[in-house]
Amino acid sequence: MRCTYFDAARCRSCTLLDQPYAVQLAGKVGHCAEVLGEHGDLTWLPPVTSAEQGFRNKAKMVVGGSTSAPTLGILDPTGRGVDLRACPLYSARMHAALPLLADFVSRASITPYDVTTRSGELKHLLVTESPDGDLMVRLVLRSQEAVTRIRKHLLALQAALPQLAVASVNLLPEHKAVTEGEREILLTEGATLRMRVNGIDLHLRPQSFFQTNTEVAAALYRQVTAWVDAISPASMWDLYCGVGGFALHAATPGRAVTGIERSVEAVASARLTARELGLADVRFEAGDAADVGGTAGGALPELVVVNPPRRGIGEPLSRWLEASGVRHVVYSSCNAETLARDLRAMPSLRPREGRVLDMFPHTGHYEVAVRLERD
């Protein structure tokens, strides 16, 4: 993939872009095999590749510049905005939408936030694209100062951008290195973006997590579902379930499935999909996956799926799984280092099969899924 931003050294976020894609992929597979090398009987399935460009479903744009000429992209070392609207990681539909959103910033007179002076309002523009081409747009603001003007100009934006399904304002009053705050103000009647994956409509609310690469996420769901169906458990827990991707894919009549997720918004989204699909044996609960012994209650499941953030599941949950007697665990990880650490804490659960999925081309990051079985 060629990128003029990378060639001009304006953006080097894609740290591996100067390597051919096949070399990138081989490096990731080799790194994962090395990190998990102590598990010599682990069988590796062929890696899942990604498109080299146009694969990102999410644009997390730092807003810089001025009200009349906002930049959407990143900040340079001096705090000045670098506009990346034409980044080749985004689809053609996203490329068409970003200039309209920049114009909206100007029309609504939303002052970009200046990190050096800690003044201004608009910090980030977060845009998510569904497989059907619909969009969720979130404006991360320092305060509610611009909300009235945003509402005033929203109808014109919807007319210019008819695929806009969900719009919201997120409030981040603090000056700190995070993308969004805790409070969300919904601006549209629509509250969820439908992410159609493998024929299932997953509902994404403004503060819910979804994988950045839809096609590779679909492959990940298929792989985990294939492992689950081969084991054919009567009961399953999906921990760190997000909007319910693994649970909803693995659901089948007679299989009791429970999803646990800290985000109340994500749980609401998962419950909505379960109702639409008529899945009576699937339930979702808001809670801390690390305290799953007290959260889920009832009898132990035959299989547990875990899909934690980069920090991994950590010692408490690793210890609980090791002592629980659960026979089967599927661990989906975006950090092989923390995966390896957690596996050492669960010596009775042996890795049998693994697969690298290239969720993040041109970077050193990747997803790896591993099927574990108790000795």
mmCIF file of C-alpha atoms in Angstrom:
data_model
loop_
_atom_site.group_PDB
_atom_site.id
_atom_site.type_symbol
_atom_site.label_atom_id
_atom_site.label_comp_id
_atom_site.label_asym_id
_atom_site.label_seq_id
_atom_site.Cartn_x
_atom_site.Cartn_y
_atom_site.Cartn_z
ATOM 1 C CA MET A 1 0.000 0.000 0.000
ATOM 2 C CA ARG A 2 1.286 3.468 -0.862
ATOM 3 C CA CYS A 3 0.530 6.362 1.456
ATOM 4 C CA THR A 4 1.538 9.919 0.675
ATOM 5 C CA TYR A 5 1.330 10.861 4.353
ATOM 6 C CA PHE A 6 3.831 8.140 5.257
ATOM 7 C CA ASP A 7 6.128 8.984 2.332
ATOM 8 C CA ALA A 8 6.158 12.648 3.379
ATOM 9 C CA ALA A 9 6.749 11.689 7.042
ATOM 10 C CA ARG A 10 3.542 13.512 8.033
ATOM 11 C CA CYS A 11 2.170 10.353 9.694
ATOM 12 C CA ARG A 12 4.117 7.257 10.709
ATOM 13 C CA SER A 13 1.360 5.482 12.617
ATOM 14 C CA CYS A 14 1.626 2.538 10.204
ATOM 15 C CA THR A 15 5.058 1.569 11.480
ATOM 16 C CA LEU A 16 5.456 -1.451 9.155
ATOM 17 C CA LEU A 17 4.253 0.211 5.968
ATOM 18 C CA ASP A 18 7.695 0.072 4.364
ATOM 19 C CA GLN A 19 7.566 -3.751 4.514
ATOM 20 C CA PRO A 20 5.686 -5.888 1.954
ATOM 21 C CA TYR A 21 2.475 -7.227 3.427
ATOM 22 C CA ALA A 22 3.654 -10.857 3.279
ATOM 23 C CA VAL A 23 6.721 -9.902 5.323
ATOM 24 C CA GLN A 24 4.569 -8.096 7.886
ATOM 25 C CA LEU A 25 2.312 -11.124 8.279
ATOM 26 C CA ALA A 26 5.181 -13.580 8.562
ATOM 27 C CA GLY A 27 6.722 -11.400 11.259
ATOM 28 C CA LYS A 28 3.518 -11.401 13.282
ATOM 29 C CA VAL A 29 3.085 -15.163 12.979
ATOM 30 C CA GLY A 30 6.709 -15.675 13.977
ATOM 31 C CA HIS A 31 6.425 -13.307 16.927
ATOM 32 C CA CYS A 32 3.303 -15.028 18.232
ATOM 33 C CA ALA A 33 4.843 -18.498 17.854
ATOM 34 C CA GLU A 34 7.941 -17.301 19.727
ATOM 35 C CA VAL A 35 6.000 -15.694 22.570
ATOM 36 C CA LEU A 36 3.913 -18.858 23.008
ATOM 37 C CA GLY A 37 6.856 -21.137 22.228
ATOM 38 C CA GLU A 38 6.752 -22.944 25.572
ATOM 39 C CA HIS A 39 3.554 -24.664 24.380
ATOM 40 C CA GLY A 40 5.202 -27.060 21.960
ATOM 41 C CA ASP A 41 2.084 -29.120 21.240
ATOM 42 C CA LEU A 42 0.056 -26.090 20.108
ATOM 43 C CA THR A 43 -1.166 -26.572 16.530
ATOM 44 C CA TRP A 44 -1.199 -23.364 14.473
ATOM 45 C CA LEU A 45 -3.915 -22.873 11.850
ATOM 46 C CA PRO A 46 -3.143 -20.715 8.776
ATOM 47 C CA PRO A 47 -3.235 -16.992 9.605
ATOM 48 C CA VAL A 48 -6.185 -14.843 8.583
ATOM 49 C CA THR A 49 -5.099 -12.040 6.267
ATOM 50 C CA SER A 50 -6.621 -8.597 5.840
ATOM 51 C CA ALA A 51 -7.160 -6.230 2.962
ATOM 52 C CA GLU A 52 -4.178 -3.892 2.827
ATOM 53 C CA GLN A 53 -6.247 -0.712 2.608
ATOM 54 C CA GLY A 54 -9.814 0.451 3.131
ATOM 55 C CA PHE A 55 -10.242 -2.002 6.030
ATOM 56 C CA ARG A 56 -10.767 0.356 8.969
ATOM 57 C CA ASN A 57 -14.382 0.826 10.046
ATOM 58 C CA LYS A 58 -13.469 3.529 12.531
ATOM 59 C CA ALA A 59 -11.821 6.943 12.180
ATOM 60 C CA LYS A 60 -10.538 8.400 15.449
ATOM 61 C CA MET A 61 -9.612 11.906 14.329
ATOM 62 C CA VAL A 62 -7.950 14.503 16.516
ATOM 63 C CA VAL A 63 -9.394 17.886 15.521
ATOM 64 C CA GLY A 64 -6.941 20.748 15.073
ATOM 65 C CA GLY A 65 -6.573 23.898 13.012
ATOM 66 C CA SER A 66 -9.207 26.599 13.237
ATOM 67 C CA THR A 67 -12.977 26.831 13.113
ATOM 68 C CA SER A 68 -12.858 27.977 9.483
ATOM 69 C CA ALA A 69 -10.212 25.422 8.477
ATOM 70 C CA PRO A 70 -10.292 22.425 10.829
ATOM 71 C CA THR A 71 -7.881 19.537 10.436
ATOM 72 C CA LEU A 72 -8.995 15.941 11.019
ATOM 73 C CA GLY A 73 -6.201 13.536 11.809
ATOM 74 C CA ILE A 74 -3.372 13.753 14.329
ATOM 75 C CA LEU A 75 -1.239 16.404 16.013
ATOM 76 C CA ASP A 76 2.422 16.975 15.196
ATOM 77 C CA PRO A 77 5.031 17.223 17.991
ATOM 78 C CA THR A 78 4.286 20.946 18.389
ATOM 79 C CA GLY A 79 0.549 20.351 18.838
ATOM 80 C CA ARG A 80 -0.458 21.515 15.361
ATOM 81 C CA GLY A 81 -3.078 19.573 13.426
ATOM 82 C CA VAL A 82 -2.087 17.244 10.573
ATOM 83 C CA ASP A 83 -5.031 16.552 8.263
ATOM 84 C CA LEU A 84 -5.377 12.862 7.300
ATOM 85 C CA ARG A 85 -8.779 12.785 5.608
ATOM 86 C CA ALA A 86 -7.393 10.872 2.618
ATOM 87 C CA CYS A 87 -5.767 8.126 4.743
ATOM 88 C CA PRO A 88 -5.893 4.951 2.593
ATOM 89 C CA LEU A 89 -6.916 2.815 5.579
ATOM 90 C CA TYR A 90 -10.458 4.232 5.241
ATOM 91 C CA SER A 91 -13.088 3.266 2.684
ATOM 92 C CA ALA A 92 -14.209 5.462 -0.185
ATOM 93 C CA ARG A 93 -17.459 6.136 1.694
ATOM 94 C CA MET A 94 -15.529 7.341 4.724
ATOM 95 C CA HIS A 95 -13.368 9.535 2.493
ATOM 96 C CA ALA A 96 -16.527 11.119 1.074
ATOM 97 C CA ALA A 97 -17.986 11.752 4.534
ATOM 98 C CA LEU A 98 -14.995 13.370 6.252
ATOM 99 C CA PRO A 99 -14.995 16.638 4.234
ATOM 100 C CA LEU A 100 -18.709 17.046 4.951
ATOM 101 C CA LEU A 101 -18.017 16.614 8.640
ATOM 102 C CA ALA A 102 -15.204 19.165 8.494
ATOM 103 C CA ASP A 103 -17.618 21.613 6.838
ATOM 104 C CA PHE A 104 -20.130 20.894 9.606
ATOM 105 C CA VAL A 105 -17.537 21.871 12.220
ATOM 106 C CA SER A 106 -17.132 25.218 10.466
ATOM 107 C CA ARG A 107 -20.875 25.856 9.956
ATOM 108 C CA ALA A 108 -21.644 25.066 13.604
ATOM 109 C CA SER A 109 -18.720 27.264 14.718
ATOM 110 C CA ILE A 110 -17.134 24.605 16.909
ATOM 111 C CA THR A 111 -13.667 25.765 17.920
ATOM 112 C CA PRO A 112 -11.046 22.990 17.735
ATOM 113 C CA TYR A 113 -9.364 22.293 21.058
ATOM 114 C CA ASP A 114 -5.808 23.613 21.356
ATOM 115 C CA VAL A 115 -3.738 21.274 23.537
ATOM 116 C CA THR A 116 -0.984 23.850 24.087
ATOM 117 C CA THR A 117 -3.281 26.546 25.481
ATOM 118 C CA ARG A 118 -5.970 24.143 26.752
ATOM 119 C CA SER A 119 -8.617 26.268 25.054
ATOM 120 C CA GLY A 120 -11.334 25.520 22.516
ATOM 121 C CA GLU A 121 -14.053 22.878 22.436
ATOM 122 C CA LEU A 122 -13.807 20.061 19.849
ATOM 123 C CA LYS A 123 -11.182 17.479 20.787
ATOM 124 C CA HIS A 124 -11.975 14.439 18.655
ATOM 125 C CA LEU A 125 -14.248 13.366 15.838
ATOM 126 C CA LEU A 126 -15.094 9.653 16.044
ATOM 127 C CA VAL A 127 -16.705 8.107 12.966
ATOM 128 C CA THR A 128 -17.733 4.451 12.648
ATOM 129 C CA GLU A 129 -18.921 2.870 9.396
ATOM 130 C CA SER A 130 -21.185 -0.168 9.283
ATOM 131 C CA PRO A 131 -20.827 -2.874 6.604
ATOM 132 C CA ASP A 132 -23.973 -1.419 4.997
ATOM 133 C CA GLY A 133 -22.382 2.038 4.749
ATOM 134 C CA ASP A 134 -24.259 3.718 7.594
ATOM 135 C CA LEU A 135 -22.350 6.014 9.929
ATOM 136 C CA MET A 136 -22.131 6.841 13.602
ATOM 137 C CA VAL A 137 -20.595 10.269 14.289
ATOM 138 C CA ARG A 138 -19.489 11.359 17.757
ATOM 139 C CA LEU A 139 -18.115 14.789 18.615
ATOM 140 C CA VAL A 140 -15.931 14.822 21.720
ATOM 141 C CA LEU A 141 -16.255 18.254 23.339
ATOM 142 C CA ARG A 142 -14.766 19.958 26.360
ATOM 143 C CA SER A 143 -18.181 21.368 27.385
ATOM 144 C CA GLN A 144 -21.774 21.749 26.228
ATOM 145 C CA GLU A 145 -21.098 25.252 24.859
ATOM 146 C CA ALA A 146 -21.565 24.191 21.221
ATOM 147 C CA VAL A 147 -24.410 21.673 21.653
ATOM 148 C CA THR A 148 -27.207 24.115 20.733
ATOM 149 C CA ARG A 149 -25.425 25.100 17.506
ATOM 150 C CA ILE A 150 -24.715 21.460 16.701
ATOM 151 C CA ARG A 151 -28.408 20.634 17.034
ATOM 152 C CA LYS A 152 -29.312 23.619 14.861
ATOM 153 C CA HIS A 153 -27.100 22.477 11.973
ATOM 154 C CA LEU A 154 -27.675 18.738 12.344
ATOM 155 C CA LEU A 155 -30.604 18.574 9.907
ATOM 156 C CA ALA A 156 -28.452 20.101 7.163
ATOM 157 C CA LEU A 157 -25.730 17.557 7.890
ATOM 158 C CA GLN A 158 -28.229 14.697 7.695
ATOM 159 C CA ALA A 159 -29.459 16.010 4.341
ATOM 160 C CA ALA A 160 -25.898 16.146 2.997
ATOM 161 C CA LEU A 161 -24.972 12.834 4.628
ATOM 162 C CA PRO A 162 -28.083 10.613 4.490
ATOM 163 C CA GLN A 163 -26.152 7.583 5.712
ATOM 164 C CA LEU A 164 -25.738 9.274 9.102
ATOM 165 C CA ALA A 165 -27.635 6.911 11.400
ATOM 166 C CA VAL A 166 -26.408 7.970 14.847
ATOM 167 C CA ALA A 167 -24.946 11.273 16.044
ATOM 168 C CA SER A 168 -23.937 12.205 19.562
ATOM 169 C CA VAL A 169 -21.821 14.528 21.663
ATOM 170 C CA ASN A 170 -19.386 13.082 24.169
ATOM 171 C CA LEU A 171 -18.168 15.303 27.011
ATOM 172 C CA LEU A 172 -14.515 15.211 28.044
ATOM 173 C CA PRO A 173 -13.925 18.280 30.246
ATOM 174 C CA GLU A 174 -10.548 17.133 31.582
ATOM 175 C CA HIS A 175 -7.255 17.780 29.806
ATOM 176 C CA LYS A 176 -5.864 14.262 29.571
ATOM 177 C CA ALA A 177 -4.663 11.756 26.995
ATOM 178 C CA VAL A 178 -7.879 9.802 26.477
ATOM 179 C CA THR A 179 -10.209 9.693 23.505
ATOM 180 C CA GLU A 180 -13.572 10.221 25.193
ATOM 181 C CA GLY A 181 -15.347 10.955 28.444
ATOM 182 C CA GLU A 182 -18.100 9.207 30.389
ATOM 183 C CA ARG A 183 -21.138 11.342 29.474
ATOM 184 C CA GLU A 184 -22.873 10.985 26.099
ATOM 185 C CA ILE A 185 -25.622 13.207 24.665
ATOM 186 C CA LEU A 186 -27.571 11.497 21.881
ATOM 187 C CA LEU A 187 -28.617 13.853 19.085
ATOM 188 C CA THR A 188 -30.559 11.532 16.757
ATOM 189 C CA GLU A 189 -33.587 9.283 17.084
ATOM 190 C CA GLY A 190 -31.405 6.360 16.100
ATOM 191 C CA ALA A 191 -29.356 5.128 19.044
ATOM 192 C CA THR A 192 -27.514 2.148 17.550
ATOM 193 C CA LEU A 193 -25.479 1.425 14.437
ATOM 194 C CA ARG A 194 -26.225 -1.966 12.913
ATOM 195 C CA MET A 195 -22.998 -3.865 12.289
ATOM 196 C CA ARG A 196 -24.036 -6.752 10.065
ATOM 197 C CA VAL A 197 -21.489 -9.531 10.618
ATOM 198 C CA ASN A 198 -21.918 -13.074 9.279
ATOM 199 C CA GLY A 199 -25.641 -12.397 8.861
ATOM 200 C CA ILE A 200 -26.092 -11.182 12.454
ATOM 201 C CA ASP A 201 -27.010 -7.560 13.155
ATOM 202 C CA LEU A 202 -24.847 -6.523 16.091
ATOM 203 C CA HIS A 203 -25.989 -3.214 17.579
ATOM 204 C CA LEU A 204 -23.305 -0.656 18.344
ATOM 205 C CA ARG A 205 -24.145 2.197 20.718
ATOM 206 C CA PRO A 206 -21.942 5.291 21.007
ATOM 207 C CA GLN A 207 -19.892 4.020 23.960
ATOM 208 C CA SER A 208 -19.709 0.374 22.908
ATOM 209 C CA PHE A 209 -16.555 -1.342 21.647
ATOM 210 C CA PHE A 210 -16.307 -3.040 18.264
ATOM 211 C CA GLN A 211 -13.271 -4.419 16.448
ATOM 212 C CA THR A 212 -11.649 -1.966 14.022
ATOM 213 C CA ASN A 213 -11.473 -4.398 11.088
ATOM 214 C CA THR A 214 -14.943 -5.764 10.286
ATOM 215 C CA GLU A 215 -13.869 -8.496 7.865
ATOM 216 C CA VAL A 216 -11.223 -9.904 10.187
ATOM 217 C CA ALA A 217 -13.616 -9.618 13.122
ATOM 218 C CA ALA A 218 -16.091 -11.713 11.116
ATOM 219 C CA ALA A 219 -13.382 -14.334 10.560
ATOM 220 C CA LEU A 220 -12.574 -14.309 14.291
ATOM 221 C CA TYR A 221 -16.229 -14.915 15.174
ATOM 222 C CA ARG A 222 -16.393 -17.763 12.651
ATOM 223 C CA GLN A 223 -13.262 -19.408 14.027
ATOM 224 C CA VAL A 224 -14.368 -19.254 17.648
ATOM 225 C CA THR A 225 -17.847 -20.482 16.708
ATOM 226 C CA ALA A 226 -16.322 -23.435 14.852
ATOM 227 C CA TRP A 227 -14.346 -24.394 17.964
ATOM 228 C CA VAL A 228 -17.393 -24.021 20.185
ATOM 229 C CA ASP A 229 -19.612 -26.063 17.869
ATOM 230 C CA ALA A 230 -17.003 -28.836 17.632
ATOM 231 C CA ILE A 231 -16.999 -29.087 21.430
ATOM 232 C CA SER A 232 -20.806 -28.665 21.526
ATOM 233 C CA PRO A 233 -21.137 -27.456 25.117
ATOM 234 C CA ALA A 234 -24.552 -27.283 26.743
ATOM 235 C CA SER A 235 -23.516 -24.067 28.500
ATOM 236 C CA MET A 236 -21.071 -21.247 27.743
ATOM 237 C CA TRP A 237 -19.917 -17.956 29.234
ATOM 238 C CA ASP A 238 -18.641 -15.068 27.088
ATOM 239 C CA LEU A 239 -16.505 -12.812 29.302
ATOM 240 C CA TYR A 240 -15.651 -9.266 28.207
ATOM 241 C CA CYS A 241 -18.449 -9.888 25.715
ATOM 242 C CA GLY A 242 -18.803 -6.327 24.377
ATOM 243 C CA VAL A 243 -21.872 -6.148 22.137
ATOM 244 C CA GLY A 244 -22.125 -9.943 22.274
ATOM 245 C CA GLY A 245 -20.278 -11.011 19.134
ATOM 246 C CA PHE A 246 -19.016 -14.393 20.348
ATOM 247 C CA ALA A 247 -22.098 -15.214 22.429
ATOM 248 C CA LEU A 248 -24.565 -14.399 19.668
ATOM 249 C CA HIS A 249 -22.582 -16.282 17.017
ATOM 250 C CA ALA A 250 -22.269 -19.378 19.206
ATOM 251 C CA ALA A 251 -25.888 -19.384 20.363
ATOM 252 C CA THR A 252 -27.921 -22.377 19.287
ATOM 253 C CA PRO A 253 -31.135 -23.973 20.615
ATOM 254 C CA GLY A 254 -30.526 -25.779 23.875
ATOM 255 C CA ARG A 255 -27.197 -24.050 24.607
ATOM 256 C CA ALA A 256 -27.333 -21.729 27.619
ATOM 257 C CA VAL A 257 -25.128 -18.715 26.891
ATOM 258 C CA THR A 258 -24.265 -15.919 29.332
ATOM 259 C CA GLY A 259 -22.340 -12.776 28.377
ATOM 260 C CA ILE A 260 -20.634 -10.577 30.976
ATOM 261 C CA GLU A 261 -19.487 -7.042 30.161
ATOM 262 C CA ARG A 262 -18.671 -3.969 32.243
ATOM 263 C CA SER A 263 -20.201 -1.488 29.749
ATOM 264 C CA VAL A 264 -23.922 -1.013 30.376
ATOM 265 C CA GLU A 265 -24.285 0.398 26.845
ATOM 266 C CA ALA A 266 -22.716 -2.699 25.290
ATOM 267 C CA VAL A 267 -24.949 -4.989 27.350
ATOM 268 C CA ALA A 268 -28.023 -3.087 26.176
ATOM 269 C CA SER A 269 -26.852 -3.524 22.585
ATOM 270 C CA ALA A 270 -26.285 -7.261 23.038
ATOM 271 C CA ARG A 271 -29.693 -7.745 24.649
ATOM 272 C CA LEU A 272 -31.346 -5.952 21.718
ATOM 273 C CA THR A 273 -29.755 -8.301 19.179
ATOM 274 C CA ALA A 274 -30.696 -11.339 21.269
ATOM 275 C CA ARG A 275 -34.335 -10.185 21.342
ATOM 276 C CA GLU A 276 -34.369 -9.579 17.595
ATOM 277 C CA LEU A 277 -33.000 -13.077 16.989
ATOM 278 C CA GLY A 278 -35.422 -14.659 19.455
ATOM 279 C CA LEU A 279 -32.621 -16.246 21.488
ATOM 280 C CA ALA A 280 -34.368 -17.337 24.663
ATOM 281 C CA ASP A 281 -31.316 -19.201 26.030
ATOM 282 C CA VAL A 282 -28.965 -16.194 25.810
ATOM 283 C CA ARG A 283 -28.629 -13.573 28.534
ATOM 284 C CA PHE A 284 -26.282 -10.643 29.071
ATOM 285 C CA GLU A 285 -25.329 -9.076 32.382
ATOM 286 C CA ALA A 286 -23.366 -5.955 33.288
ATOM 287 C CA GLY A 287 -20.480 -6.799 35.577
ATOM 288 C CA ASP A 288 -16.758 -7.228 36.010
ATOM 289 C CA ALA A 289 -15.477 -10.282 34.151
ATOM 290 C CA ALA A 290 -12.596 -10.557 36.618
ATOM 291 C CA ASP A 291 -15.188 -11.219 39.342
ATOM 292 C CA VAL A 292 -17.183 -13.624 37.216
ATOM 293 C CA GLY A 293 -17.525 -16.188 40.010
ATOM 294 C CA GLY A 294 -19.738 -13.763 41.883
ATOM 295 C CA THR A 295 -21.332 -12.108 38.854
ATOM 296 C CA ALA A 296 -22.627 -14.974 36.741
ATOM 297 C CA GLY A 297 -23.842 -17.234 39.524
ATOM 298 C CA GLY A 298 -25.330 -20.681 39.120
ATOM 299 C CA ALA A 299 -23.601 -23.800 37.830
ATOM 300 C CA LEU A 300 -20.270 -23.609 36.033
ATOM 301 C CA PRO A 301 -20.372 -23.612 32.224
ATOM 302 C CA GLU A 302 -18.774 -26.286 30.075
ATOM 303 C CA LEU A 303 -16.913 -23.655 28.037
ATOM 304 C CA VAL A 304 -15.710 -20.090 28.645
ATOM 305 C CA VAL A 305 -14.747 -17.527 25.997
ATOM 306 C CA VAL A 306 -12.580 -14.599 27.112
ATOM 307 C CA ASN A 307 -11.825 -11.548 24.969
ATOM 308 C CA PRO A 308 -10.060 -9.061 27.278
ATOM 309 C CA PRO A 309 -8.384 -5.726 26.461
ATOM 310 C CA ARG A 310 -4.618 -5.576 25.933
ATOM 311 C CA ARG A 311 -3.878 -5.997 29.635
ATOM 312 C CA GLY A 312 -5.240 -9.564 29.478
ATOM 313 C CA ILE A 313 -7.501 -11.314 31.973
ATOM 314 C CA GLY A 314 -5.007 -10.913 34.805
ATOM 315 C CA GLU A 315 -4.215 -12.986 37.873
ATOM 316 C CA PRO A 316 -7.625 -13.161 39.624
ATOM 317 C CA LEU A 317 -9.538 -14.501 36.620
ATOM 318 C CA SER A 318 -6.638 -16.743 35.564
ATOM 319 C CA ARG A 319 -6.563 -18.275 39.044
ATOM 320 C CA TRP A 320 -10.325 -18.694 39.045
ATOM 321 C CA LEU A 321 -10.338 -20.457 35.659
ATOM 322 C CA GLU A 322 -7.466 -22.706 36.739
ATOM 323 C CA ALA A 323 -9.309 -23.772 39.901
ATOM 324 C CA SER A 324 -12.811 -23.824 38.410
ATOM 325 C CA GLY A 325 -12.725 -27.182 36.683
ATOM 326 C CA VAL A 326 -14.101 -25.656 33.443
ATOM 327 C CA ARG A 327 -12.901 -28.035 30.730
ATOM 328 C CA HIS A 328 -12.728 -25.723 27.708
ATOM 329 C CA VAL A 329 -11.597 -22.103 27.308
ATOM 330 C CA VAL A 330 -11.235 -20.033 24.141
ATOM 331 C CA TYR A 331 -8.987 -17.000 24.627
ATOM 332 C CA SER A 332 -9.059 -14.193 22.045
ATOM 333 C CA SER A 333 -6.196 -11.768 22.648
ATOM 334 C CA CYS A 334 -4.826 -8.607 21.055
ATOM 335 C CA ASN A 335 -1.592 -8.923 23.058
ATOM 336 C CA ALA A 336 0.359 -12.168 22.857
ATOM 337 C CA GLU A 337 2.604 -11.104 25.750
ATOM 338 C CA THR A 338 -0.248 -10.867 28.272
ATOM 339 C CA LEU A 339 -1.802 -13.999 26.784
ATOM 340 C CA ALA A 340 1.419 -15.915 27.480
ATOM 341 C CA ARG A 341 1.473 -14.576 31.051
ATOM 342 C CA ASP A 342 -2.139 -15.629 31.648
ATOM 343 C CA LEU A 343 -1.542 -19.095 30.196
ATOM 344 C CA ARG A 344 1.284 -19.656 32.698
ATOM 345 C CA ALA A 345 -1.240 -19.026 35.471
ATOM 346 C CA MET A 346 -3.545 -21.726 34.040
ATOM 347 C CA PRO A 347 -1.222 -24.746 33.595
ATOM 348 C CA SER A 348 -4.098 -27.243 33.653
ATOM 349 C CA LEU A 349 -5.668 -25.598 30.602
ATOM 350 C CA ARG A 350 -3.442 -26.634 27.696
ATOM 351 C CA PRO A 351 -3.408 -24.715 24.403
ATOM 352 C CA ARG A 352 -4.417 -27.093 21.604
ATOM 353 C CA GLU A 353 -5.041 -24.862 18.565
ATOM 354 C CA GLY A 354 -4.203 -21.275 17.765
ATOM 355 C CA ARG A 355 -4.681 -18.804 14.939
ATOM 356 C CA VAL A 356 -3.218 -15.390 14.200
ATOM 357 C CA LEU A 357 -5.656 -12.903 12.670
ATOM 358 C CA ASP A 358 -4.202 -9.744 11.137
ATOM 359 C CA MET A 359 -6.672 -7.243 12.583
ATOM 360 C CA PHE A 360 -4.204 -4.338 12.311
ATOM 361 C CA PRO A 361 -2.184 -4.373 9.042
ATOM 362 C CA HIS A 362 0.942 -2.193 8.779
ATOM 363 C CA THR A 363 1.440 -2.192 12.550
ATOM 364 C CA GLY A 364 3.016 -4.685 14.930
ATOM 365 C CA HIS A 365 -0.363 -5.509 16.458
ATOM 366 C CA TYR A 366 -2.529 -8.529 15.690
ATOM 367 C CA GLU A 367 -5.236 -10.727 17.186
ATOM 368 C CA VAL A 368 -4.593 -14.303 18.243
ATOM 369 C CA ALA A 369 -7.213 -16.857 19.259
ATOM 370 C CA VAL A 370 -6.291 -19.993 21.196
ATOM 371 C CA ARG A 371 -8.410 -23.017 22.140
ATOM 372 C CA LEU A 372 -7.553 -24.434 25.557
ATOM 373 C CA GLU A 373 -8.491 -27.821 26.986
ATOM 374 C CA ARG A 374 -8.052 -29.095 30.508
ATOM 375 C CA ASP A 375 -5.678 -32.034 30.951
#
